[in-house]
Short mmCIF file of C-alpha atoms in Angstrom, two decimals:
data_model
loop_
_atom_site.label_atom_id
_atom_site.label_comp_id
_atom_site.label_asym_id
_atom_site.label_seq_id
_atom_site.Cartn_x
_atom_site.Cartn_y
_atom_site.Cartn_z
CA MET R 1444 -24.04 -2.96 -5.44
CA SER R 1445 -23.01 -3.70 -9.02
CA THR R 1446 -24.95 -3.57 -12.24
CA ASP R 1447 -24.48 -4.85 -15.76
CA SER R 1448 -27.38 -2.89 -17.18
CA GLY R 1449 -25.29 -0.07 -18.65
CA PRO R 1450 -25.85 3.69 -18.37
CA ALA R 1451 -29.58 3.37 -17.60
CA GLY R 1452 -28.90 1.03 -14.68
CA LEU R 1453 -26.13 3.25 -13.38
CA ALA R 1454 -28.37 6.31 -13.58
CA ARG R 1455 -31.10 4.46 -11.69
CA ILE R 1456 -28.73 3.53 -8.86
CA ARG R 1457 -27.29 7.03 -8.73
CA ALA R 1458 -30.76 8.57 -8.55
CA ARG R 1459 -32.20 6.22 -5.93
CA HIS R 1460 -29.16 5.02 -3.97
CA PRO R 1461 -26.33 7.59 -4.07
CA GLU R 1462 -24.88 5.95 -0.96
CA ALA R 1463 -24.10 2.92 -3.16
CA VAL R 1464 -20.87 4.60 -4.30
CA ALA R 1465 -19.44 4.76 -0.78
CA GLU R 1466 -20.67 1.22 -0.06
CA ALA R 1467 -18.97 -0.11 -3.20
CA ALA R 1468 -15.75 1.71 -2.25
CA ARG R 1469 -15.78 0.07 1.19
CA ARG R 1470 -16.25 -3.39 -0.33
CA ARG R 1471 -13.57 -3.00 -2.98
CA VAL R 1472 -10.71 -5.50 -2.74
CA ARG R 1473 -7.47 -3.53 -2.63
CA ARG R 1474 -3.92 -4.42 -3.68
CA PRO R 1475 -0.42 -2.88 -3.38
CA LEU R 1476 0.60 -0.26 -5.90
CA LEU R 1477 3.49 -2.50 -7.03
CA ARG R 1478 3.54 -6.26 -6.57
CA GLY R 1479 6.85 -7.84 -5.59
CA ASP R 1480 10.36 -6.51 -6.09
CA GLY R 1481 10.15 -6.74 -9.87
CA GLY R 1482 6.58 -5.52 -10.29
CA ARG R 1483 5.80 -3.05 -13.07
CA LEU R 1484 2.73 -0.86 -13.30
CA MET R 1485 0.30 -0.81 -16.25
CA VAL R 1486 -2.49 1.74 -15.83
CA ILE R 1487 -5.24 2.73 -18.27
CA ALA R 1488 -5.98 6.49 -18.32
CA ALA R 1489 -9.47 7.88 -18.90
CA ASP R 1490 -9.53 11.30 -17.26
CA HIS R 1491 -9.66 13.26 -20.52
CA PRO R 1492 -13.45 13.94 -20.65
CA ALA R 1493 -13.43 15.97 -17.41
CA ARG R 1494 -11.15 18.50 -19.11
CA GLY R 1495 -13.41 18.67 -22.15
CA ALA R 1496 -10.86 16.70 -24.20
CA LEU R 1497 -13.17 14.20 -25.90
CA GLY R 1498 -11.44 13.76 -29.24
CA VAL R 1499 -9.44 10.83 -30.58
CA GLY R 1500 -7.81 11.38 -33.94
CA ALA R 1501 -10.32 12.90 -36.35
CA HIS R 1502 -13.31 11.98 -34.16
CA ALA R 1503 -13.94 15.07 -32.01
CA LEU R 1504 -16.42 13.37 -29.65
CA ALA R 1505 -15.04 9.83 -29.51
CA MET R 1506 -15.03 9.70 -25.71
CA ALA R 1507 -18.42 11.34 -25.27
CA ASP R 1508 -20.44 8.09 -25.25
CA ARG R 1509 -20.13 7.01 -21.62
CA GLY R 1510 -21.53 3.52 -22.15
CA ASP R 1511 -19.04 2.87 -24.93
CA LEU R 1512 -16.16 4.27 -22.85
CA LEU R 1513 -17.09 2.08 -19.87
CA ASP R 1514 -17.25 -1.00 -22.11
CA ARG R 1515 -13.76 -0.23 -23.42
CA LEU R 1516 -12.43 0.36 -19.92
CA ARG R 1517 -13.91 -2.86 -18.56
CA LEU R 1518 -12.39 -4.80 -21.45
CA ALA R 1519 -8.99 -3.16 -20.91
CA LEU R 1520 -9.12 -3.81 -17.14
CA SER R 1521 -9.96 -7.47 -17.75
CA ARG R 1522 -6.78 -8.10 -19.76
CA PRO R 1523 -3.91 -9.94 -18.02
CA GLY R 1524 -1.21 -7.60 -16.75
CA VAL R 1525 -3.37 -4.49 -16.47
CA ASP R 1526 -2.95 -3.14 -12.95
CA GLY R 1527 -5.45 -0.32 -12.75
CA VAL R 1528 -7.12 2.82 -14.01
CA LEU R 1529 -6.69 6.59 -13.79
CA ALA R 1530 -9.87 8.64 -14.12
CA SER R 1531 -12.06 11.41 -12.75
CA ALA R 1532 -14.55 10.81 -9.94
CA ASP R 1533 -17.58 10.15 -12.15
CA ILE R 1534 -15.85 7.47 -14.23
CA LEU R 1535 -14.24 5.77 -11.24
CA GLU R 1536 -17.61 5.69 -9.46
CA ASP R 1537 -19.29 4.16 -12.52
CA LEU R 1538 -16.60 1.46 -12.51
CA LEU R 1539 -17.05 0.97 -8.76
CA LEU R 1540 -20.78 0.43 -9.21
CA LEU R 1541 -20.05 -2.03 -12.02
CA GLY R 1542 -17.72 -3.99 -9.73
CA ALA R 1543 -14.78 -3.48 -12.10
CA LEU R 1544 -12.19 -2.15 -9.62
CA ASP R 1545 -11.55 -5.12 -7.34
CA ASP R 1546 -7.84 -5.95 -7.06
CA LYS R 1547 -6.99 -2.93 -9.23
CA VAL R 1548 -4.92 0.18 -8.56
CA VAL R 1549 -7.29 3.16 -8.56
CA VAL R 1550 -5.81 6.59 -9.33
CA GLY R 1551 -7.97 9.69 -8.98
CA SER R 1552 -7.48 12.68 -11.30
CA MET R 1553 -7.09 15.85 -9.23
CA ASN R 1554 -6.89 18.98 -11.41
CA ARG R 1555 -9.22 19.19 -14.39
CA GLY R 1556 -9.94 22.94 -14.32
CA GLY R 1557 -7.60 23.75 -17.21
CA LEU R 1558 -10.23 23.05 -19.85
CA ALA R 1559 -8.91 22.14 -23.27
CA GLY R 1560 -8.81 25.21 -25.51
CA ALA R 1561 -9.86 27.69 -22.80
CA ALA R 1562 -8.18 31.07 -22.32
CA PHE R 1563 -7.55 29.99 -18.70
CA GLU R 1564 -6.24 26.54 -19.66
CA LEU R 1565 -2.92 26.90 -17.80
CA ASP R 1566 -4.55 28.13 -14.59
CA ASP R 1567 -5.31 24.49 -13.94
CA ARG R 1568 -7.51 24.53 -10.84
CA PHE R 1569 -7.97 21.44 -8.67
CA THR R 1570 -11.58 20.72 -9.50
CA GLY R 1571 -11.34 16.93 -9.15
CA HIS R 1572 -10.31 14.63 -6.30
CA ARG R 1573 -8.79 16.12 -3.18
CA ALA R 1574 -6.40 14.12 -1.04
CA LYS R 1575 -9.10 13.61 1.58
CA ASP R 1576 -11.52 12.28 -1.06
CA LEU R 1577 -9.02 9.69 -2.24
CA ALA R 1578 -8.34 8.65 1.37
CA ARG R 1579 -12.06 8.46 2.21
CA LEU R 1580 -12.83 6.26 -0.80
CA GLY R 1581 -9.84 4.01 -0.20
CA PHE R 1582 -8.31 4.83 -3.58
CA ASP R 1583 -4.61 4.16 -4.08
CA ALA R 1584 -3.08 7.31 -5.58
CA GLY R 1585 -3.75 10.64 -7.24
CA LYS R 1586 -2.55 12.30 -10.40
CA LEU R 1587 -2.05 15.95 -11.24
CA LEU R 1588 -1.19 17.72 -14.48
CA LEU R 1589 1.50 20.41 -14.31
CA ARG R 1590 1.80 22.45 -17.49
CA ILE R 1591 4.20 25.39 -17.30
CA ASP R 1592 4.26 28.23 -19.81
CA TYR R 1593 6.87 30.86 -18.89
CA GLN R 1594 4.69 33.48 -20.62
CA ASP R 1595 1.41 32.62 -18.86
CA PRO R 1596 0.85 33.87 -15.28
CA GLY R 1597 -1.72 31.12 -14.76
CA SER R 1598 1.13 28.62 -14.56
CA LEU R 1599 2.30 30.12 -11.28
CA ASP R 1600 -1.10 29.49 -9.68
CA THR R 1601 -0.98 25.91 -10.95
CA LEU R 1602 2.54 25.43 -9.56
CA HIS R 1603 1.47 26.69 -6.15
CA ALA R 1604 -1.70 24.58 -6.06
CA ALA R 1605 0.23 21.52 -7.20
CA ALA R 1606 2.78 21.92 -4.41
CA ARG R 1607 0.08 22.13 -1.76
CA ALA R 1608 -1.75 19.11 -3.25
CA ILE R 1609 1.47 17.08 -3.07
CA ASP R 1610 1.83 18.10 0.59
CA GLU R 1611 -1.74 16.98 1.32
CA MET R 1612 -1.22 13.66 -0.43
CA ALA R 1613 1.93 13.06 1.62
CA GLU R 1614 0.00 13.77 4.83
CA HIS R 1615 -2.32 10.90 3.86
CA GLN R 1616 0.67 8.75 2.75
CA LEU R 1617 -0.82 8.52 -0.72
CA PRO R 1618 1.34 8.47 -3.87
CA VAL R 1619 0.74 11.26 -6.37
CA PHE R 1620 1.72 11.05 -10.04
CA VAL R 1621 2.86 14.46 -11.31
CA GLU R 1622 2.65 14.91 -15.09
CA PRO R 1623 4.87 17.90 -15.99
CA PHE R 1624 5.26 19.72 -19.30
CA ILE R 1625 6.93 22.87 -20.50
CA CYS R 1626 4.50 24.32 -23.02
CA ARG R 1627 3.72 27.42 -25.05
CA ARG R 1628 0.82 28.83 -27.04
CA ILE R 1629 1.02 28.75 -30.81
CA HIS R 1630 -1.81 30.62 -32.55
CA GLY R 1631 -3.75 30.52 -29.28
CA ARG R 1632 -3.42 26.75 -28.68
CA VAL R 1633 -1.31 25.14 -25.98
CA HIS R 1634 1.45 22.87 -27.30
CA ASN R 1635 3.67 20.69 -25.12
CA ASP R 1636 7.41 20.91 -25.81
CA LEU R 1637 8.74 17.34 -26.06
CA SER R 1638 12.37 18.26 -26.68
CA ALA R 1639 14.84 16.67 -24.29
CA GLU R 1640 15.79 20.02 -22.74
CA ALA R 1641 12.16 20.94 -22.04
CA VAL R 1642 11.29 17.56 -20.52
CA ILE R 1643 14.45 17.65 -18.37
CA ARG R 1644 13.51 21.11 -17.11
CA SER R 1645 9.92 20.04 -16.36
CA ILE R 1646 11.13 17.00 -14.38
CA ALA R 1647 13.52 19.14 -12.35
CA ILE R 1648 10.73 21.58 -11.47
CA ALA R 1649 8.19 18.87 -10.62
CA SER R 1650 10.65 16.92 -8.47
CA GLY R 1651 11.31 19.93 -6.25
CA LEU R 1652 7.69 20.83 -5.50
CA ALA R 1653 6.19 20.73 -1.99
CA GLY R 1654 7.67 20.12 1.45
CA THR R 1655 8.44 16.48 0.68
CA SER R 1656 8.86 14.33 -2.40
CA ALA R 1657 8.53 11.08 -0.45
CA TYR R 1658 5.21 10.16 -2.11
CA THR R 1659 5.80 11.85 -5.48
CA TRP R 1660 5.98 9.85 -8.70
CA LEU R 1661 6.57 11.34 -12.14
CA LYS R 1662 4.44 10.70 -15.22
CA VAL R 1663 6.78 11.49 -18.09
CA PRO R 1664 6.26 11.70 -21.87
CA VAL R 1665 8.65 10.07 -24.30
CA THR R 1666 10.71 12.78 -25.97
CA GLU R 1667 10.65 13.57 -29.69
CA ASN R 1668 13.93 11.67 -30.01
CA ALA R 1669 13.52 8.53 -27.92
CA ASP R 1670 17.31 8.17 -27.73
CA ASP R 1671 17.33 11.15 -25.36
CA MET R 1672 15.29 9.36 -22.68
CA ALA R 1673 18.30 8.04 -20.73
CA GLU R 1674 19.57 11.61 -20.27
CA VAL R 1675 16.05 12.83 -19.47
CA MET R 1676 15.38 10.20 -16.80
CA ALA R 1677 18.75 10.90 -15.14
CA THR R 1678 17.27 14.23 -13.96
CA SER R 1679 15.54 12.75 -10.90
CA THR R 1680 15.63 9.74 -8.58
CA LEU R 1681 11.84 9.80 -8.22
CA PRO R 1682 10.04 6.71 -9.53
CA ALA R 1683 8.39 7.35 -12.87
CA VAL R 1684 5.86 5.93 -15.28
CA LEU R 1685 5.77 6.68 -18.98
CA LEU R 1686 2.91 8.69 -20.43
CA GLY R 1687 1.55 6.80 -23.41
CA GLY R 1688 -0.07 9.81 -25.08
CA ASP R 1689 -1.42 9.93 -28.61
CA ILE R 1690 0.53 7.66 -30.97
CA GLY R 1691 -0.83 8.82 -34.33
CA ASP R 1692 -1.01 6.47 -37.29
CA ASP R 1693 2.23 4.56 -36.67
CA GLN R 1694 1.33 2.42 -33.66
CA GLU R 1695 4.30 0.09 -34.04
CA ALA R 1696 6.82 2.95 -34.01
CA ALA R 1697 5.23 4.38 -30.87
CA PHE R 1698 5.32 1.03 -29.11
CA GLU R 1699 9.01 0.69 -30.01
CA LYS R 1700 9.76 4.09 -28.42
CA TRP R 1701 7.94 3.01 -25.26
CA ARG R 1702 9.84 -0.29 -25.19
CA GLY R 1703 13.22 1.43 -25.11
CA ALA R 1704 12.26 3.93 -22.42
CA LEU R 1705 10.74 1.22 -20.21
CA ARG R 1706 14.21 -0.31 -19.80
CA LEU R 1707 15.51 2.74 -17.90
CA PRO R 1708 16.15 2.19 -14.18
CA THR R 1709 13.75 4.75 -12.67
CA VAL R 1710 10.86 3.84 -14.99
CA GLN R 1711 8.37 1.66 -13.14
CA GLY R 1712 5.64 1.27 -15.73
CA LEU R 1713 3.30 2.80 -18.28
CA VAL R 1714 0.12 4.87 -18.18
CA ALA R 1715 -1.72 5.00 -21.49
CA GLY R 1716 -5.25 5.99 -22.42
CA ARG R 1717 -6.77 6.92 -25.73
CA SER R 1718 -4.10 5.12 -27.74
CA LEU R 1719 -5.17 1.82 -26.15
CA LEU R 1720 -8.88 2.46 -25.62
CA TYR R 1721 -9.42 3.77 -29.16
CA PRO R 1722 -6.78 2.09 -31.38
CA ALA R 1723 -6.91 2.75 -35.10
CA ASP R 1724 -7.91 -0.84 -35.87
CA GLY R 1725 -10.59 -0.89 -33.14
CA ASP R 1726 -9.06 -3.90 -31.35
CA VAL R 1727 -8.82 -2.72 -27.73
CA ALA R 1728 -7.74 -6.10 -26.35
CA ALA R 1729 -4.87 -6.45 -28.84
CA ALA R 1730 -3.62 -2.90 -28.22
CA VAL R 1731 -3.69 -3.42 -24.45
CA ASP R 1732 -2.00 -6.81 -24.70
CA THR R 1733 0.77 -5.34 -26.84
CA ALA R 1734 1.37 -2.55 -24.33
CA VAL R 1735 1.45 -5.05 -21.45
CA GLY R 1736 3.98 -7.07 -23.42
CA LEU R 1737 6.33 -4.08 -23.44
CA LEU R 1738 6.66 -4.37 -19.67
#
């Protein structure tokens, strides 16, 4: 069951026919994660709201309008070369009901308990998709965030939970994208360390988690100095995608950094969200097309 009537229509279906989500998941046309020997992966990320991270640039609630977000996602997914979407359950189910996920890679966001700005932010509980949920819905992969602060005991709980989630994903033969960071608090706020040494260390830790790495992918940020990325990506043989992240005011410079890193042998694609869905000039299609062109 699909609808083009926006949030009101989605709410009506959800209220009267909650089984429509499972029915839409069963009907969804699936595809391989990668197509062909030379296939690259381009995924749009929209799992930020479930962690309370709604801001884009100076607009603190940019992602709070669900109808607007869904319109941006549907436009992005319609562009040639876009392979799929990464989001929390509510957003993916909205897109399912809208019929927007056929022939797309669907990646469920697994741990969203580390709410942005919370005292417990680094005790990042798995409050989103479980491995069995992704398998039941016929989704294609999962993603987990792994932030490690050597001074915060909550990071150990996140490490342990992440390892067990990777094990469970492997039992279902489902890929899981692990997004690791070494971070620290500065004046109470969590900051990710994007130095080469920190990113290397985070990759080494993430690669060794769980009883098997057979289904583990890495989701890696571009370092402060993009020239360091060859050394960084030599840390692991696991397949990786680049994390687009926030690109600030200089979109062209950010795209150039992505372009260089995408040439590295273990890098299989790009996952980008707010920078493409909410570009500074407002042209979602152009931002997405430019990112696809980098592949």
